[in-house]
Amino acid sequence: MANEIIKELSLGFPIFFISAMGILLVIFDAITGKNKIINYIFAIAILSITICSAGWILFSQYYNEANNLVIHPISMGMLAYNGYAYIFDVIFGIAALLTIIAAREYNERAEFEYKEFYSLVVLATSGMMMIAHSADLLLMFIGIEFMSITFYVLAGYFRKRVTSVEAALKYFLLGAFASGFLLYGIALIYGATGTLTFQTISQKITAQDYNNLYLILGITLVFIGLSFKIAAFPFHQWAPDVYHGAPTVISGFLSTAGKAAAIFALILIGKNIMFVAIRTLDSNHIITLQNILAVLSAATMLVGNITAIAQNNVKRMLAYSSVAHAGYMLMGIVANTPDGWAGASFYAAVYVFMQIGSFAIVANLEDKDGEYLDFSHYSGLYKTRPFIAAMMVVFLLSLAGIPPFAGFFGKYYIFKTAIDAGYLWLTIVGIVSSLISVYFYLRLLIYIYFREATEQILDTSEPRAAGFTLLISAALTVLLGIFPSYLIELLLYLR
Amino acid sequence: MFDLVQLIILFPLLGFIGIGVLGKYLKSEKVIGIIGSSTVGISFIISVILFFHIISTGLAKPYIVDVFTWIATGDFSVKVSYQVDQLSILFSLIVTGVGFLIHVYSIGYMHGDRSFARFFSYLNLFIFMMLNLVLASNYLLTFLGWEGVGLASYLLIGFWYDRKFPGVRITWTGDAGNKAFIVNRIGDFGFLIAMFLIFANFGTLSYTEVQDIAYLGKSIYFDTGLITAITLLLFLGCTGKSAQLPLAVWLPDAMAGPTPVSALIHAATMVTAGIFLIARNSVLFSLAPITMEVVLIVGVITAFWAATIGITQNDIKKVLAYSTVSQLGFMFAALGAGAFVAGVFHVMTHAFFKGLLFLGAGSVIHGMHEEQNIKKMGNLAKYMPTTYKTFLLASLAIAGVPLFSGFFSKDAILWAVYNDGGFIWWLILTIAAFFTAFYMFRLVYLVFHGKERFDHHKLHPHESPKVITVPLAVLAFLSVFGGFLGIPYVFGFWFSHHPNALENFLMPIFAKSNNILGVPLEHELHAIEYLFIAIAIAVALIGIKVAINYYSDDKLLRPRRIAEKFKAAFDLSLNKYYLDEIYFYLIVDPIVNGSRSFLWKKFDVGVVDGIVNGSATVVQKISETLRRIQTGIAQNYALLMIAGIAAILAWVVSSF
């Protein structure tokens, strides 16, 4: 018994560690007086240890799939320890780390640095990792809620700023609304199968021991709830307002790691329920569900990209484009094959890096009142801030899907899986919408490179620590573009 | 030996990175220029070595050099690997050879520019990407190069970003770069879908494997919807990159870039990528007769369309730009007629004489202190003798005067088009050839002859320095004699064997497609071919003569009279058939307005945030009570969510 406890403690080290440390950090906040840098460093250390441990477990293959067949003594079957979970642990950890590194000077500039900022980001990350490790619908729901609640707080973190508070409230109200559907869907799935763990749900479906109507309605409602979390059409409207209103570094975090977590939840449903159910007698309902998702995905891509054309504010443009990217990731779920899951996960990872990088740049150029966000303020950035301009080129070209950057390969792979799954029309919509997106990404590049600076940006200091965020994100964006097979192969191997 | 191909690619990359990173610290233009040119020069030398190695070994099958595995996932694997064969090395020779000369020329042309290093690093980036395009052994790597040259072209068109550049809805160079990039993306869409279809049906993206599978199953694939779709989509990509109708509109505006860029990218190399792609996929194309017909017709119409525009333009570079579009149309016509060798031959001769014409134009612009309007020039032959002589030779070559390079390649194309497409297309193309001779000599006379129409007190035209004139002389030599590589068999009695040197060299590449198309190995002689050659010569000479008659008159009375008499046609030509305006009206405006007025303003702000000024709360006064705003918006957002949920549930339930 003791052996098994130690085994599970070491398997679950990343998630146990970050959860425990997140709570400790909150307590730590209360006793460490005014010195904020301690919490900053502490948060960075926690995240680094988490990333390293998850990475080590992944690459040493310390876990194995047989682990998931035994009931572990601590979690009692609530937690899963499989390869995908660790990959997502690493992705979430890196996203949080990049955010925290960039956040400090941003918060200082806004004259609004509080210690709890760092503990909130760590706690949100632990919520995401809970999703990644969930073997049970209930734990998945708790993870999503935990993450969302910290997000509501983080979005309203600049509590003196009207837009920030407004964003938080809007996010909270609509988020609560969506959570209701998510929970109701879970309840219906429970009603249909009599269980909440993924493994038994799959077994019941294979044995055809379930109520078809409840199951399909349940999955539909869960999809609706999760579509809200990834901001898919028609549940996307909160996203631009929230990403625009929230503190910029937080917008980067919400729109990337938060989205990746919800995508992972979708993969869980797709893999454990839909993929199994499509092999049973009533597969046509599942195909209907896939078609609905395909329509949502197409509409999300088009609406996000077309609306982004009209924006003159960089932050808002990125917000709308982030809606569009959710549509690309959804394509992987539509395909619902191992290839599709790998593609969606790969895209989520790539998207995390390129989007956090671009938001970090926006954060760096913003002044203390959250101004200087228009396209015209970026004029001539190439001259005044060559380093930032060069980084922005990498991120924008990758977002636009131009090779050799990772965004291209991510899109390419997802399009390929959609075609393999028979969704040629969806791929054509995807390519057309990414064609549209080139227009506004390029428009920003034109301001940066081909226009004379009309107005001096007030704070012209080069990024300090945030420079690391930019460099790491840019490096990962380039490397994943040139050597995508390492990650893709890993994802395919892990299934 | 063939593994050296990696070095061809490597050196320009090193140049790009080296100059890009260290450029700031290298104060001397000389050092930057020498580094930038020598990287391309070394690549050229290696290409020459490989070229002779191919000749001596008689490489029958493409030699593939793997560098590393880019993507490997079960059934889907793509390598970064290069393919050494006759076609890729020929293009590599053109790219690095002409590229090297233009680099050298740029040292003189860009002298004193504040961003000298940036210019050379972009040029090296371009060469690197272009080499990836032509040397790639699979579609995806070609696509990488395809996008990369587009990017380099974009950066270089907008290079002088503080300059104005007038055009339809274009005010400065950045807009022109943007237009080029976006129009090209439409073509890329075709390329991408074609690539997906190829992978889905052939299970590989490697050129050799796809061509082999298609060739082995030629009786199954011939004239099927699949092959037609793939080739039409690939051709859509070609119309983008090679500026053919309906996507030709970007190239004339690309002239906003510095002149060496126009010469290198928008005349000699990048715009021929479309011809390369079709030649590379000759097996697939020859299996799709419908596509071949489309390629032929698009080529002929574009050649004619652009040639008629060329005769009314007054910007020296715009004339040459339309001429390029027109000549590319000739090349596509050849490909469409199944004469792949003739198309590639014209790519080569065109690279020589059009590169030379652009460089000569650059020399003129340089000497005239940035004046580009040919109506404000005249009698420059007196001031710029070397430029004049070389420009004249290039004009004779493009006009198709016998024994110059353009004559041979154009003749081969015209004959092929007659043979395959019929009399009508031959006639249209011949008329286009007439206009070509006409607008070239209109240009020569307005620029170099006649009265000086510039202000002598302000302008002192002068010959350009050696670093500019030497590349001109080299290209002039090639423009004159380059045609002897591919002399058509009609002249075989006097000059050449059959097949001629170029055909012989490219034989392994096009053997399969020739087999499918049923091109006979032995070329029969037809009396009518001599007649056509006579007509072609006559057309060229008459075109030249008419231009000389019209434009040697200083007051330009006759051209004016003609313009007035045919005012409608003249305006149509001057305004480029209003193609830009039509596109804006039909496509661009609806999308942009739709985004601005409907999706954003009406839908998000209007419909959904109707009650209070919704998304605009961001800029809203704080005086408004927060509560009212938020509940208002959130309710409306929730309303759409409910509608969406209801629709989804209805769909699901209705499936039961």
Coordinates of N, CA and C in Angstrom, one line a residue, chain B residues 247-359:
Chain B
L247 N -5.3 37.1 -62.1 CA -4.6 37.7 -61.0 C -3.4 38.5 -61.4
A248 N -3.4 39.1 -62.6 CA -2.3 39.8 -63.1 C -2.1 41.2 -62.4
V249 N -3.1 41.6 -61.7 CA -3.1 43.0 -61.3 C -2.0 43.5 -60.4
W250 N -1.3 42.5 -59.7 CA -0.4 43.0 -58.7 C 1.0 43.4 -59.3
L251 N 1.3 42.8 -60.4 CA 2.7 43.0 -60.9 C 3.1 44.4 -61.3
P252 N 2.2 45.1 -62.0 CA 2.6 46.5 -62.4 C 2.7 47.4 -61.1
D253 N 2.0 47.1 -60.1 CA 2.1 47.9 -58.8 C 3.4 47.5 -58.1
A254 N 3.9 46.3 -58.3 CA 5.1 45.8 -57.7 C 6.3 46.6 -58.1
M255 N 6.1 47.5 -59.2 CA 7.2 48.3 -59.6 C 7.6 49.4 -58.6
A256 N 6.8 49.4 -57.5 CA 7.1 50.4 -56.5 C 8.5 50.1 -55.8
G257 N 8.9 48.9 -56.0 CA 10.2 48.5 -55.4 C 11.4 49.1 -56.1
P258 N 12.6 49.1 -55.5 CA 13.8 49.5 -56.2 C 14.0 48.8 -57.5
T259 N 14.6 49.4 -58.5 CA 14.7 48.8 -59.9 C 15.4 47.4 -59.9
P260 N 16.5 47.2 -59.2 CA 17.1 45.9 -59.2 C 16.1 44.8 -58.8
V261 N 15.3 45.2 -57.8 CA 14.2 44.2 -57.4 C 13.3 43.9 -58.5
S262 N 12.9 44.9 -59.2 CA 12.0 44.6 -60.4 C 12.7 43.7 -61.4
A263 N 14.0 43.9 -61.6 CA 14.7 43.1 -62.5 C 14.8 41.7 -62.1
L264 N 15.2 41.5 -60.8 CA 15.5 40.2 -60.3 C 14.2 39.4 -60.0
I265 N 13.3 40.0 -59.2 CA 12.1 39.3 -58.8 C 11.0 39.3 -59.7
H266 N 10.7 40.6 -60.2 CA 9.5 40.8 -61.0 C 9.7 40.7 -62.5
A267 N 10.9 40.2 -62.9 CA 11.1 39.9 -64.3 C 11.8 38.6 -64.6
A268 N 13.0 38.5 -63.9 CA 13.8 37.3 -64.3 C 13.5 36.0 -63.6
T269 N 13.2 36.1 -62.3 CA 13.1 34.8 -61.6 C 11.7 34.5 -61.0
M270 N 11.3 35.3 -59.9 CA 10.2 34.8 -59.2 C 8.9 34.6 -60.0
V271 N 8.7 35.5 -60.9 CA 7.5 35.4 -61.7 C 7.5 34.2 -62.7
T272 N 8.7 33.6 -62.8 CA 8.7 32.4 -63.7 C 8.4 31.2 -62.9
A273 N 8.2 31.3 -61.6 CA 7.9 30.2 -60.7 C 6.7 29.4 -61.2
G274 N 5.8 30.1 -61.8 CA 4.6 29.4 -62.3 C 4.9 28.4 -63.4
I275 N 5.8 28.9 -64.3 CA 6.2 28.1 -65.4 C 7.0 26.9 -64.9
F276 N 7.9 27.2 -63.9 CA 8.6 26.1 -63.3 C 7.7 25.0 -62.7
L277 N 6.6 25.5 -62.0 CA 5.7 24.5 -61.4 C 5.1 23.6 -62.4
I278 N 4.6 24.2 -63.5 CA 4.0 23.4 -64.5 C 5.0 22.5 -65.2
A279 N 6.2 23.0 -65.5 CA 7.2 22.1 -66.1 C 7.5 21.0 -65.1
R280 N 7.6 21.3 -63.9 CA 7.9 20.2 -62.9 C 6.8 19.2 -62.9
N281 N 5.5 19.6 -63.1 CA 4.4 18.7 -63.0 C 3.9 18.3 -64.4
S282 N 4.9 18.3 -65.4 CA 4.5 18.1 -66.8 C 3.6 16.8 -67.0
V283 N 3.9 15.8 -66.2 CA 3.2 14.6 -66.4 C 1.7 14.8 -66.0
L284 N 1.5 15.4 -64.8 CA 0.1 15.6 -64.4 C -0.6 16.5 -65.4
F285 N 0.1 17.6 -65.9 CA -0.6 18.5 -66.8 C -0.9 17.8 -68.1
S286 N 0.0 17.0 -68.6 CA -0.3 16.4 -69.9 C -1.4 15.3 -69.8
L287 N -1.7 14.9 -68.5 CA -2.8 14.0 -68.3 C -4.2 14.7 -68.3
A288 N -4.1 16.1 -68.3 CA -5.3 16.8 -68.2 C -5.5 17.8 -69.4
P289 N -6.1 17.2 -70.4 CA -6.2 18.1 -71.7 C -7.0 19.3 -71.4
I290 N -8.0 19.3 -70.6 CA -8.8 20.5 -70.3 C -8.0 21.6 -69.7
T291 N -7.2 21.2 -68.7 CA -6.3 22.2 -68.1 C -5.3 22.8 -69.1
M292 N -4.8 21.9 -70.0 CA -3.8 22.4 -70.9 C -4.5 23.4 -71.8
E293 N -5.7 23.2 -72.2 CA -6.4 24.1 -73.0 C -6.6 25.5 -72.3
V294 N -7.0 25.4 -71.0 CA -7.1 26.6 -70.2 C -5.8 27.3 -70.1
V295 N -4.7 26.6 -69.8 CA -3.4 27.3 -69.7 C -3.1 28.0 -71.0
L296 N -3.3 27.3 -72.1 CA -3.0 27.9 -73.4 C -3.9 29.2 -73.6
I297 N -5.2 29.1 -73.3 CA -6.0 30.3 -73.6 C -5.7 31.4 -72.6
V298 N -5.5 31.1 -71.3 CA -5.1 32.2 -70.4 C -3.8 32.8 -70.8
G299 N -2.9 32.0 -71.2 CA -1.6 32.6 -71.6 C -1.7 33.5 -72.8
V300 N -2.5 33.0 -73.8 CA -2.6 33.9 -75.1 C -3.3 35.2 -74.7
I301 N -4.4 35.1 -74.0 CA -5.2 36.3 -73.7 C -4.4 37.2 -72.8
T302 N -3.7 36.7 -71.8 CA -2.9 37.6 -71.0 C -1.8 38.2 -71.9
A303 N -1.1 37.5 -72.7 CA -0.1 38.0 -73.6 C -0.6 39.2 -74.4
F304 N -1.8 39.0 -74.9 CA -2.4 40.1 -75.8 C -2.9 41.3 -74.9
W305 N -3.5 41.0 -73.8 CA -4.1 42.0 -72.9 C -3.0 42.9 -72.4
A306 N -1.9 42.3 -71.9 CA -0.8 43.1 -71.4 C -0.1 43.9 -72.5
A307 N 0.1 43.3 -73.6 CA 0.8 44.0 -74.7 C 0.0 45.2 -75.1
T308 N -1.3 45.1 -75.2 CA -2.1 46.3 -75.6 C -2.0 47.4 -74.5
I309 N -1.8 47.0 -73.2 CA -1.7 48.0 -72.2 C -0.3 48.7 -72.3
G310 N 0.7 47.9 -72.6 CA 2.1 48.4 -72.7 C 2.2 49.5 -73.7
I311 N 1.4 49.6 -74.7 CA 1.7 50.7 -75.7 C 1.2 52.0 -75.2
T312 N 0.5 52.1 -74.1 CA 0.0 53.5 -73.7 C 0.6 54.0 -72.4
Q313 N 1.4 53.1 -71.8 CA 1.9 53.5 -70.5 C 3.1 54.5 -70.6
N314 N 3.2 55.4 -69.7 CA 4.3 56.4 -69.8 C 5.4 56.3 -68.7
D315 N 5.1 55.4 -67.8 CA 6.2 55.1 -66.8 C 7.1 54.0 -67.4
I316 N 8.4 54.3 -67.4 CA 9.3 53.4 -68.1 C 9.2 52.0 -67.5
K317 N 9.0 51.9 -66.1 CA 9.0 50.6 -65.5 C 7.7 49.9 -65.7
K318 N 6.6 50.7 -65.8 CA 5.3 50.1 -66.0 C 5.2 49.5 -67.4
V319 N 5.8 50.1 -68.4 CA 5.9 49.5 -69.7 C 6.5 48.2 -69.6
L320 N 7.7 48.1 -68.9 CA 8.4 46.9 -68.8 C 7.6 45.9 -68.0
A321 N 6.9 46.3 -67.0 CA 6.1 45.4 -66.2 C 5.0 44.7 -67.1
Y322 N 4.3 45.5 -67.8 CA 3.3 44.9 -68.7 C 3.9 44.0 -69.7
S323 N 5.1 44.4 -70.2 CA 5.8 43.6 -71.1 C 6.1 42.2 -70.5
T324 N 6.5 42.3 -69.2 CA 6.8 41.0 -68.5 C 5.5 40.1 -68.4
V325 N 4.4 40.8 -68.0 CA 3.1 40.0 -68.0 C 2.8 39.3 -69.3
S326 N 3.0 40.1 -70.4 CA 2.8 39.7 -71.7 C 3.7 38.5 -72.1
Q327 N 5.0 38.6 -71.8 CA 5.9 37.6 -72.1 C 5.6 36.3 -71.3
L328 N 5.2 36.5 -70.0 CA 4.9 35.3 -69.3 C 3.7 34.6 -69.9
G329 N 2.8 35.4 -70.5 CA 1.7 34.8 -71.2 C 2.1 34.0 -72.3
F330 N 3.2 34.4 -73.1 CA 3.8 33.6 -74.1 C 4.2 32.3 -73.6
M331 N 4.9 32.4 -72.4 CA 5.4 31.1 -71.9 C 4.3 30.2 -71.5
F332 N 3.3 30.7 -70.9 CA 2.1 29.8 -70.6 C 1.5 29.2 -71.8
A333 N 1.4 30.0 -72.8 CA 0.8 29.5 -74.1 C 1.6 28.3 -74.6
A334 N 3.0 28.4 -74.5 CA 3.8 27.3 -74.9 C 3.5 26.1 -74.1
L335 N 3.5 26.3 -72.7 CA 3.2 25.1 -71.9 C 1.9 24.5 -72.2
G336 N 0.9 25.4 -72.4 CA -0.5 24.9 -72.7 C -0.5 24.1 -74.0
A337 N 0.4 24.5 -74.9 CA 0.4 23.8 -76.2 C 1.2 22.5 -76.1
G338 N 1.7 22.2 -74.9 CA 2.5 21.0 -74.7 C 4.0 21.1 -75.0
A339 N 4.4 22.4 -75.4 CA 5.8 22.6 -75.8 C 6.5 23.1 -74.5
F340 N 6.8 22.1 -73.6 CA 7.4 22.5 -72.4 C 8.8 23.1 -72.6
V341 N 9.5 22.5 -73.5 CA 10.9 23.0 -73.7 C 10.9 24.4 -74.2
A342 N 9.9 24.7 -75.1 CA 9.8 26.1 -75.6 C 9.5 27.0 -74.5
G343 N 8.6 26.6 -73.6 CA 8.3 27.5 -72.4 C 9.5 27.8 -71.6
V344 N 10.2 26.7 -71.2 CA 11.4 26.9 -70.4 C 12.5 27.7 -71.1
F345 N 12.6 27.5 -72.4 CA 13.6 28.2 -73.2 C 13.3 29.7 -73.2
H346 N 12.0 30.0 -73.3 CA 11.6 31.5 -73.2 C 11.9 32.0 -71.8
V347 N 11.7 31.2 -70.8 CA 12.0 31.7 -69.4 C 13.5 32.1 -69.4
M348 N 14.3 31.3 -70.0 CA 15.8 31.6 -70.0 C 16.1 32.9 -70.8
T349 N 15.7 32.9 -72.0 CA 16.0 34.1 -72.8 C 15.4 35.4 -72.2
H350 N 14.1 35.2 -71.7 CA 13.4 36.3 -71.1 C 14.2 36.8 -69.9
A351 N 14.8 35.9 -69.1 CA 15.5 36.3 -67.9 C 16.7 37.2 -68.4
F352 N 17.3 36.9 -69.5 CA 18.4 37.7 -70.0 C 17.9 39.1 -70.4
F353 N 17.0 39.1 -71.4 CA 16.7 40.4 -72.0 C 15.8 41.2 -71.1
K354 N 14.9 40.6 -70.4 CA 14.1 41.4 -69.5 C 14.8 41.9 -68.3
G355 N 15.7 41.1 -67.8 CA 16.6 41.5 -66.7 C 17.4 42.7 -67.2
L356 N 17.9 42.6 -68.4 CA 18.7 43.7 -69.0 C 17.9 44.9 -69.2
L357 N 16.7 44.8 -69.7 CA 15.9 46.0 -69.9 C 15.6 46.7 -68.6
F358 N 15.3 45.9 -67.5 CA 15.0 46.6 -66.3 C 16.3 47.2 -65.7
L359 N 17.4 46.6 -65.8 CA 18.6 47.2 -65.3 C 19.0 48.4 -66.1

